[in-house]
Short mmCIF file of N, CA and C in Angstrom, two decimals:
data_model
loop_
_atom_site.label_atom_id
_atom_site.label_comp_id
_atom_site.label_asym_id
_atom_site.label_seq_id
_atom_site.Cartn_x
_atom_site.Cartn_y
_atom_site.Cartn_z
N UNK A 1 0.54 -6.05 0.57
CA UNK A 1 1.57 -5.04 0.43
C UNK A 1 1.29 -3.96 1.46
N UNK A 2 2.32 -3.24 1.69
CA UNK A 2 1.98 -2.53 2.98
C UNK A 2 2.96 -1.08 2.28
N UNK A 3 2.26 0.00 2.44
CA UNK A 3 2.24 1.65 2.34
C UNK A 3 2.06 2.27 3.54
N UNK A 4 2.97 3.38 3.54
CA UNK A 4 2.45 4.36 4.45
C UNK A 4 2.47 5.64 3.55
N UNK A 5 1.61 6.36 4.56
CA UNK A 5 0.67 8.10 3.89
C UNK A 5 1.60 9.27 4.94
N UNK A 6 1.85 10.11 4.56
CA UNK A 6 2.06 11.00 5.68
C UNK A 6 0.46 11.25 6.76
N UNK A 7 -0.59 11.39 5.47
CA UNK A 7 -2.22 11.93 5.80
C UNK A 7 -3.27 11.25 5.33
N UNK A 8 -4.20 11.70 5.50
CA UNK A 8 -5.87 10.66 5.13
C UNK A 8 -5.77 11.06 3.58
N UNK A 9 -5.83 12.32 2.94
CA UNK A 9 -5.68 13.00 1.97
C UNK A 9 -5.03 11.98 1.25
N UNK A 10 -3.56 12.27 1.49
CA UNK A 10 -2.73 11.36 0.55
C UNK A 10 -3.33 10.21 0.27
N UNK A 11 -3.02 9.44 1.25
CA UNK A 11 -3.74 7.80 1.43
C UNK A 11 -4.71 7.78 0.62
N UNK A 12 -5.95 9.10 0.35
CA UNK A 12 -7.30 7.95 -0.70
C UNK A 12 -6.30 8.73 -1.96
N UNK A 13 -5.90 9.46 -1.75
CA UNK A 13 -5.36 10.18 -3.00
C UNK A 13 -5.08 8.80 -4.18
N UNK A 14 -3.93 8.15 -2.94
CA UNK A 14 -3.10 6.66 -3.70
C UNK A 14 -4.29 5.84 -3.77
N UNK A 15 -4.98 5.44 -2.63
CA UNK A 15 -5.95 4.26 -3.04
C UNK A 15 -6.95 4.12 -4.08
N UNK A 16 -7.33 5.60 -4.28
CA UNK A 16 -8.47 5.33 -5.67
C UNK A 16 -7.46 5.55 -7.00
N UNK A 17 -6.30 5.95 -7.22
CA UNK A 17 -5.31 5.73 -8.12
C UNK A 17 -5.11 3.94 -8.31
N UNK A 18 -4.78 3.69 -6.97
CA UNK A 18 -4.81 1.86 -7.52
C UNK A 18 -5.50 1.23 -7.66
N UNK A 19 -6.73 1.48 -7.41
CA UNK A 19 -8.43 0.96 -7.28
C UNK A 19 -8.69 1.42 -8.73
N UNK A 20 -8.62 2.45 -9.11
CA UNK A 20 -8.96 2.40 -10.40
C UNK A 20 -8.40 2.18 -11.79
N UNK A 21 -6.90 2.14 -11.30
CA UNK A 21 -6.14 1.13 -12.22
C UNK A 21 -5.97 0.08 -12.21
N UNK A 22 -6.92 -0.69 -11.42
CA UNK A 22 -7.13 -2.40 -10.81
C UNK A 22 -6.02 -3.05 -10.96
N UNK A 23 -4.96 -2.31 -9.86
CA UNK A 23 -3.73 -2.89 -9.54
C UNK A 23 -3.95 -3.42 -7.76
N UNK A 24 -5.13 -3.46 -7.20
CA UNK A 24 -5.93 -3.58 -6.22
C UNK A 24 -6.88 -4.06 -6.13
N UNK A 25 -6.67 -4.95 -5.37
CA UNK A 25 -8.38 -5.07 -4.97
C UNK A 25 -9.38 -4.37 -3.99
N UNK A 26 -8.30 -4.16 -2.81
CA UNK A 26 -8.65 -3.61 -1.62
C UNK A 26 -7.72 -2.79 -1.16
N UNK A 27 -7.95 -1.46 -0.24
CA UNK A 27 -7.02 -0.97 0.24
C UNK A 27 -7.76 -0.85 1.60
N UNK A 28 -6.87 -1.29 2.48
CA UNK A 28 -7.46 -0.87 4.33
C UNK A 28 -6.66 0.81 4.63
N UNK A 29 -7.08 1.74 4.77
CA UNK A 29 -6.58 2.90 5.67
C UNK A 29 -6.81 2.99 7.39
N UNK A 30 -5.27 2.51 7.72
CA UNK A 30 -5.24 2.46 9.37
C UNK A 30 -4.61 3.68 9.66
N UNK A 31 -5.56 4.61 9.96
CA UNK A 31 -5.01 6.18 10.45
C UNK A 31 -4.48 6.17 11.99
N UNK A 32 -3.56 7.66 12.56
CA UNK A 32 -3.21 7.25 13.64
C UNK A 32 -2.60 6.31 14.38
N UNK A 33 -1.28 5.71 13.00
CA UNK A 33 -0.08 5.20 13.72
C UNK A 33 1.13 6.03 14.16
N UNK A 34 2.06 5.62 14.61
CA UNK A 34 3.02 6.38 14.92
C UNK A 34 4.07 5.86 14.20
N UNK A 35 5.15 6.46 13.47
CA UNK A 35 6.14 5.73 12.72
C UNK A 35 7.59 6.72 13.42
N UNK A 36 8.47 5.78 13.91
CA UNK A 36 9.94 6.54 14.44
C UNK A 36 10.94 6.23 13.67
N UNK A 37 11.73 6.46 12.88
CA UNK A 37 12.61 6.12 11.73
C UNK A 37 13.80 7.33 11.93
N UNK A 38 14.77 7.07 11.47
CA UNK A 38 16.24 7.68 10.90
C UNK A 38 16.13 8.16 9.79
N UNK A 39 16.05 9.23 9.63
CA UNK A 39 15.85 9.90 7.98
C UNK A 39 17.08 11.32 8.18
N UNK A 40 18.07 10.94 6.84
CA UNK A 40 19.07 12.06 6.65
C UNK A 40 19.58 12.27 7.72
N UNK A 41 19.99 11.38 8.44
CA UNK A 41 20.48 11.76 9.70
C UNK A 41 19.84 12.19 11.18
N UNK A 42 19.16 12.22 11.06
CA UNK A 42 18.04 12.41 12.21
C UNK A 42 17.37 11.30 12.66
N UNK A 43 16.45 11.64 13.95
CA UNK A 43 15.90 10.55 14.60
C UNK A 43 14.29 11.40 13.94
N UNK A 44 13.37 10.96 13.77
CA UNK A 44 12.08 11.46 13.26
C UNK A 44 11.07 10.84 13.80
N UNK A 45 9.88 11.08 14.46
CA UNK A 45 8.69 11.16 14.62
C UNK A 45 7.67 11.48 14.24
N UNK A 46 6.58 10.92 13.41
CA UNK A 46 5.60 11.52 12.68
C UNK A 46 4.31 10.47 12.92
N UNK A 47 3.16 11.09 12.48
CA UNK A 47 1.36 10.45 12.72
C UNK A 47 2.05 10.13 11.26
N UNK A 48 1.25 8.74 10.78
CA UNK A 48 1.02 8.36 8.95
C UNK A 48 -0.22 7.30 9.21
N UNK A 49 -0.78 7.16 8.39
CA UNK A 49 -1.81 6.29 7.88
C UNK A 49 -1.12 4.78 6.82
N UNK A 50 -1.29 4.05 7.47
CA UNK A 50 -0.75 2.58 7.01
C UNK A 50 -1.55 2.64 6.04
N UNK A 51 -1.49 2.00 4.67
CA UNK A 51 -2.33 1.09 3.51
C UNK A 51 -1.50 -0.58 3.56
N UNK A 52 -2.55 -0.81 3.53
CA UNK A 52 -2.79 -2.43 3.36
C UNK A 52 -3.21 -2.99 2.16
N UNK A 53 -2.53 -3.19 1.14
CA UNK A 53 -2.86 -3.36 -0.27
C UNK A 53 -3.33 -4.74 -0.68
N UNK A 54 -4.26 -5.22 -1.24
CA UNK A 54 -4.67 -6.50 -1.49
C UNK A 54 -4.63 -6.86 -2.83
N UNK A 55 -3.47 -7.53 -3.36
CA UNK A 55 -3.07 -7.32 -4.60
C UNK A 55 -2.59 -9.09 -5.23
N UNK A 56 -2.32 -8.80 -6.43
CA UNK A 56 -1.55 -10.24 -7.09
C UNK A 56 -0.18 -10.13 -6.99
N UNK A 57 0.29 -10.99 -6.79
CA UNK A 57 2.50 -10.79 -7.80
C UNK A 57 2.42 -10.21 -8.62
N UNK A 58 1.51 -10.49 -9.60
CA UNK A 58 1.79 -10.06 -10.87
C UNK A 58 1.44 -8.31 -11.28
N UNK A 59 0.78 -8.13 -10.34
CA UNK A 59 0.63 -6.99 -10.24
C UNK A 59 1.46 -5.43 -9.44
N UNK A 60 2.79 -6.18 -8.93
CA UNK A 60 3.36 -5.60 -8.09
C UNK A 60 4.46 -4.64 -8.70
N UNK A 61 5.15 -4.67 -9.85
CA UNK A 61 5.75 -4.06 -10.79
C UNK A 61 5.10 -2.93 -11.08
N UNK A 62 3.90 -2.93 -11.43
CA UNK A 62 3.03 -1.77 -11.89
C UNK A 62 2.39 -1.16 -10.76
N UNK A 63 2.41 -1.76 -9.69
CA UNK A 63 1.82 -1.40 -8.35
C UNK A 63 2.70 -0.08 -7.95
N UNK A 64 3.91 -0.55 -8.09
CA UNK A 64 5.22 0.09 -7.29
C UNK A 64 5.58 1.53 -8.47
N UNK A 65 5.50 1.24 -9.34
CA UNK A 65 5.30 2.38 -10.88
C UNK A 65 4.17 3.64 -10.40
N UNK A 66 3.09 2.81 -9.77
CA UNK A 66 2.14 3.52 -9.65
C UNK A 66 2.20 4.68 -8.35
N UNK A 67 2.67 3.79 -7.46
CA UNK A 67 2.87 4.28 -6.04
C UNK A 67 4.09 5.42 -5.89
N UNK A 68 5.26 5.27 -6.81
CA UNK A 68 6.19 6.22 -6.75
C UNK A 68 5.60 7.25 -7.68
N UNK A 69 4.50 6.90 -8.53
CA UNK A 69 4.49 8.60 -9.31
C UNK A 69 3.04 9.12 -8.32
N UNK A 70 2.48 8.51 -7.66
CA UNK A 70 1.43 9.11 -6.63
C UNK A 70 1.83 9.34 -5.34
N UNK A 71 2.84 9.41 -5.07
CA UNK A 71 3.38 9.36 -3.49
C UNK A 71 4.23 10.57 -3.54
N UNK A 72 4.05 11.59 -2.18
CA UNK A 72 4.45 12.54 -1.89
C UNK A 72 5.66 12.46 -1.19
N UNK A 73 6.00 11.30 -0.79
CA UNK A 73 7.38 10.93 -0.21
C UNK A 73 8.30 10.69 -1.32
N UNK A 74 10.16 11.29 -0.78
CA UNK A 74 10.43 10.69 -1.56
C UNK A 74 11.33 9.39 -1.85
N UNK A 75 11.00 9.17 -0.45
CA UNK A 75 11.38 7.30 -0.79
C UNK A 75 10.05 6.26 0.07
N UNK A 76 9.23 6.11 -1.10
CA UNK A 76 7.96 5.32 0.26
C UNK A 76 8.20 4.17 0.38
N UNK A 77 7.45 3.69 1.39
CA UNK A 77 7.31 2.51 1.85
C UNK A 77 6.39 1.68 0.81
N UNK A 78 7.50 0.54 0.11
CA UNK A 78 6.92 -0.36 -0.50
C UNK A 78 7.08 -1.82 -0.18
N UNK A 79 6.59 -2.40 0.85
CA UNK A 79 6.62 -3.46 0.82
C UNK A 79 5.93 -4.25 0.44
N UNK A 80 5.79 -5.46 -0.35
CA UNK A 80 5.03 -6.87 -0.17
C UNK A 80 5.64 -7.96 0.70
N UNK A 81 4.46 -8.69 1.25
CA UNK A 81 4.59 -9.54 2.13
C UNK A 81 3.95 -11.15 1.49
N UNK A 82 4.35 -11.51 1.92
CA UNK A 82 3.80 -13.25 1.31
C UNK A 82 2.35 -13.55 1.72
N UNK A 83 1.84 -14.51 1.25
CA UNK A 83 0.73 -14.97 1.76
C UNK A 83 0.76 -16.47 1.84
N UNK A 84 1.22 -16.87 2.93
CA UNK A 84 1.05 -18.06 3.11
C UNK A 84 -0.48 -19.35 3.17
N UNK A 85 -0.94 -18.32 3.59
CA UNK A 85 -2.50 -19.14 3.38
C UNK A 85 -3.60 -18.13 3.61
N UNK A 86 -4.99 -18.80 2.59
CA UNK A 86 -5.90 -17.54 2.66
C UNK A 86 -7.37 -18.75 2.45
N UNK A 87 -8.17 -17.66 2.93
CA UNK A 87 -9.73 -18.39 2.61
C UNK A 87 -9.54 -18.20 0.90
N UNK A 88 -9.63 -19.65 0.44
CA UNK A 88 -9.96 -19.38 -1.13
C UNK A 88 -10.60 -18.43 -2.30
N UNK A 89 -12.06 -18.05 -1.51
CA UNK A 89 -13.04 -17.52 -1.64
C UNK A 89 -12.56 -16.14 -2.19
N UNK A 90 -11.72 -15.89 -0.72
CA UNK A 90 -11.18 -14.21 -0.92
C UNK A 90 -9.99 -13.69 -2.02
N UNK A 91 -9.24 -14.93 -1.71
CA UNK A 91 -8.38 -15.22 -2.84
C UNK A 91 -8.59 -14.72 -4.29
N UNK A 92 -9.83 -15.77 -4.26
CA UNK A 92 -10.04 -15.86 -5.96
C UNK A 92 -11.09 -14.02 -6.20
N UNK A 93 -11.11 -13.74 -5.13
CA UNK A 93 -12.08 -12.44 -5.51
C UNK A 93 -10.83 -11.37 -5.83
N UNK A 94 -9.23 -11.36 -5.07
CA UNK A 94 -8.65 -10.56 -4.93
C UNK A 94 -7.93 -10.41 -6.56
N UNK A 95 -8.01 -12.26 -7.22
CA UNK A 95 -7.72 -12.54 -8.33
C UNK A 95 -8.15 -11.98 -9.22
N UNK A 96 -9.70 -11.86 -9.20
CA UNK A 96 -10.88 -11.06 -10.36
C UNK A 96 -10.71 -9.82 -10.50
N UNK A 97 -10.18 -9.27 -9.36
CA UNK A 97 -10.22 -7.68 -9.30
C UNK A 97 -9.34 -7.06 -8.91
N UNK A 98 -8.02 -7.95 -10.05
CA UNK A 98 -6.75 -6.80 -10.01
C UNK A 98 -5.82 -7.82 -11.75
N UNK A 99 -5.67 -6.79 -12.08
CA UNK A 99 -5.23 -6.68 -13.41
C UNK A 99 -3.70 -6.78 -13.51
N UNK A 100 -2.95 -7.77 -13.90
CA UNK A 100 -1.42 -7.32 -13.80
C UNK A 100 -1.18 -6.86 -14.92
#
């Protein structure tokens, strides 16, 4: 699943919120992207910090519950993405350590 932060702040703000409601397994913080988007009519430019969420399906309902009452935006970026193939190993660890 993929998040963006406006800041570093925000970002662990959310990640130890989903880390400790083991709706996560992992969160990556990639600081120092650039995001250009259309918002309210405007063209916008802003720094945000990507999250990279390492999560179940089943966990994505409560993921997204979680993320709109911890997120300072007010429409964030919630995507999930598929996983077409994975080392098993990591799989089954991402399985153990997230709760739907």
């Amino acid at each position: 699943m993929l998040c963006t932060c406006p800041d570093n702040a925000s970002a662990e703000r959310l990640a130890d919120a989903l880390l400790s409601q083991k709706l996560v397994a992992c969160v990556n913080l990639l600081p120092g992207i650039t995001s250009l988007y259309h918002w309210k009519g405007e063209l916008c430019r802003d720094n945000e910090v990507q999250l990279v969420l390492k999560t179940r399906a089943s966990c994505l309902p409560a993921l997204e519950t979680c993320i709109r009452a911890h997120h300072p935006y007010e429409v964030p970026e919630i995507l999930a993405l598929p996983v077409e193939w994975g080392h098993r190993p990591y799989l089954e660890w991402i399985n153990q350590h997230c709760q739907p």
